[in-house]
C-alpha atoms as one frame of an Amber mdcrd trajectory, in Angstrom:
protein
  84.764  75.477  67.375  85.411  78.265  69.893  84.072  77.661  73.383  83.304
  80.148  76.159  83.956  78.784  79.649  83.589  81.816  81.926  83.672  85.601
  82.269  85.303  88.175  84.518  83.391  89.879  86.033  81.612  86.519  86.342
  77.968  87.545  86.028  77.459  91.283  85.489  78.975  94.686  84.807  78.027
  98.191  83.639  77.986  99.721  80.184  81.422 100.940  79.062  83.326  98.616
  81.392  85.557  95.714  80.331  84.560  92.057  80.360  87.072  89.244  79.877
  85.928  86.079  78.132  87.819  82.898  79.009  87.680  79.795  76.870  89.492
  78.065  74.032  89.858  78.021  70.273  89.188  81.739  69.860  92.095  81.889
  67.406  94.780  84.558  67.043  92.920  86.846  64.594  90.395  89.381  65.880
  86.767  88.364  65.355  83.473  89.544  66.860  81.859  89.387  70.291  78.064
  89.569  70.130  75.688  90.605  72.946  72.247  89.231  72.039  68.801  89.618
  73.582  65.601  87.906  72.352  63.665  91.173  72.542  66.165  93.956  71.971
  68.376  92.408  69.294  72.157  92.136  68.965  74.998  94.571  69.537  78.764
  94.062  69.206  81.208  94.301  72.063  83.337  97.408  71.550  87.020  97.064
  70.629  88.002 100.741  70.846  90.385 100.016  73.695  93.446 101.869  75.018
  96.347 101.941  72.569  98.440  99.557  74.655  95.969  96.789  73.915  96.131
  97.038  70.111  95.284  93.494  68.966  96.617  91.952  72.206  93.089  92.018
  73.654  92.292  88.918  71.532  94.115  85.698  72.362  93.260  82.065  71.758
  92.129  81.583  75.366  91.152  85.121  76.476  89.289  88.018  74.890  88.554
  91.380  76.491  86.005  93.817  75.044  84.197  96.888  76.248  80.549  96.338
  77.201  78.464  98.302  74.671  77.809 101.829  75.891  74.568 102.001  73.913
  72.127  99.087  74.089  69.750  98.555  71.158  65.964  98.849  71.183  65.780
 100.908  74.347  66.888  97.975  76.475  66.619  98.711  80.194  69.408  98.475
  82.727  69.755  95.965  84.228  69.020  93.468  81.453  70.233  89.959  80.679
  72.201  89.238  77.498  73.822  86.220  75.855  77.472  86.635  74.855  78.973
  84.633  71.966  82.278  84.785  70.072  82.573  84.594  66.290  85.957  83.911
  64.687  86.916  85.453  61.310  86.373  82.043  59.673  82.702  82.161  60.716
  82.908  79.618  63.552  80.632  80.646  66.431  80.969  79.701  70.089  78.351
  78.667  72.578  76.446  81.552  74.171  76.548  82.271  77.898  74.373  84.605
  79.952  75.703  87.891  81.372  73.908  90.903  82.836  74.451  94.548  81.926
  73.782  96.449  85.142  74.219  99.918  86.638  77.137  99.220  88.979  80.252
 101.393  89.097  82.940 100.596  86.531  85.993  98.838  87.919  89.558  99.326
  86.713  89.737  97.802  83.220  92.500  95.450  82.019  92.663  94.589  78.319
  96.136  93.180  77.640  99.198  91.546  79.198 102.432  91.914  77.225 103.856
  89.345  77.245 101.102  86.993  78.429 103.551  84.216  79.307 106.981  83.697
  80.800 108.874  82.498  83.882 109.108  84.205  87.259 111.045  87.443  86.918
 109.480  88.372  83.573 108.548  92.042  83.165 104.906  92.348  82.105 103.099
  95.450  80.832  99.434  95.514  81.897  97.396  97.849  79.701  93.936  99.216
  80.368  92.246 102.190  81.992  91.236 103.623  85.363  94.404 102.422  87.102
  94.812 105.871  88.635  98.090 107.540  89.589  98.700 105.956  93.002 100.496
 102.585  92.804  98.729  99.626  94.390  99.415  96.026  93.296  99.412  93.523
  90.462  98.140  90.096  91.523  99.084  86.843  89.808  97.497  83.449  90.538
  98.681  81.857  93.800 100.245  85.006  95.209  97.048  86.570  96.546  98.175
  86.108 100.139 101.910  86.459  99.511 103.848  89.725  99.662 103.550  91.389
  96.264 106.531  92.751  94.360 106.100  96.532  94.020 105.250  97.531  90.453
 108.166  98.826  88.418 106.078 101.632  86.918 102.480 102.812  87.331 100.272
 104.951  85.110  96.552 105.373  84.507  96.620 103.182  81.360  99.779 101.110
  81.829 101.410  99.293  84.718 104.755  97.513  84.509 105.210  94.632  86.952
 107.454  91.616  87.556 106.087  88.062  87.738 106.748  86.967  91.351 108.411
  83.675  92.341 105.176  82.115  93.656 103.100  82.913  90.593 101.265  80.137
  88.750  99.389  79.977  85.477  95.940  81.535  85.661  94.216  84.902  85.953
  96.237  88.058  86.661  94.751  91.445  87.487  95.454  94.973  88.703  94.294
  96.053  92.163  93.450  99.729  92.611  92.496 101.018  96.038  91.432  97.520
  97.043  89.256  97.055  93.925  90.267  94.382  91.447  90.148  94.873  87.694
  88.836  92.218  85.373  91.473  89.535  84.848  93.508  88.252  81.907  95.177
  84.836  81.570  98.918  84.552  82.180 100.881  81.354  81.489 103.832  80.794
  83.831 106.405  78.772  81.923 109.963  78.905  80.628 109.753  77.902  76.979
 113.490  77.056  76.962 112.767  74.055  79.189 110.394  72.252  76.835 110.533
  71.877  73.087 107.450  73.052  71.264 106.174  74.998  74.274 105.325  78.054
  72.176 103.106  76.327  69.642 102.689  76.968  65.952 103.385  80.484  64.713
 105.446  81.449  67.767 109.081  81.253  68.818 110.942  80.971  72.101 113.053
  83.949  73.168 116.218  83.866  75.234 114.224  85.135  78.223 111.960  82.064
  78.208 109.029  84.028  76.741 107.022  82.943  73.674 106.355  85.626  71.069
 104.819  85.534  67.571 107.360  84.723  64.879 106.943  88.237  63.498 107.670
  89.896  66.857 110.994  90.934  68.304 112.460  89.219  71.356 113.128  91.784
  74.063 115.501  91.692  76.982 117.401  88.525  76.086 120.938  87.973  74.973
 121.571  89.383  71.540 122.868  87.170  68.789 126.336  87.677  67.321 128.231
  86.724  64.240 131.513  87.056  62.416 132.787  87.444  58.894 136.062  87.112
  57.056 137.606  88.122  53.771 140.380  86.496  51.823 142.292  87.141  48.630
 144.525  85.172  46.285 146.422  88.319  45.377 149.779  89.581  46.638 149.859
  90.156  50.363 150.972  93.743  51.054 153.923  94.478  53.335 151.632  96.206
  55.828 148.258  94.425  55.505 145.177  96.212  56.781 142.531  94.327  58.693
């Protein structure tokens, strides 16, 4: 069954902000995230996210949803809720406590594309409230190392390069010294280990795993050749 291990923000956040759910066995198909309260009932986490997130907000080990902007039953703020994940096949995770409070919304991160690859991989980070002034993208184990300047920066999309000292773990956007919620990034080169991409995925020439239905970007393109022959009379001036 799916299992929730932790959140980011870890314990609390305001209505309309993003919360990332870390765990395992969430599956690759979008399901439901339920916020439940013994007195005020249940409400679904919102999935009306920026267009860059599409279905990339739901991964087998990380889900990001918007905290419901309207709480049921006149629930006060702050109030404590239990969050659980339900897969499309009906399997339901454990529930973990999280508080909806009245703090200011942080920058929100809802997708990394791709969410894996070796150092040097270009990654698009999609979300909202990134602002127009470039700051930094932080990968695990490079918090205290010089960051590589982002390639491109916009309010809902930042393009960054995975730095040499990055390791697998949470990655996030920093805006004016404030960190967004994080998403999981796997540092690996799938060309170095057979089966690294898992079922339903393939390894691209860049060392990045993508779904079998997706296009590999940035790698060497494949080539081919063809020939034609005839058993007829060869002309004096053949054309090729």
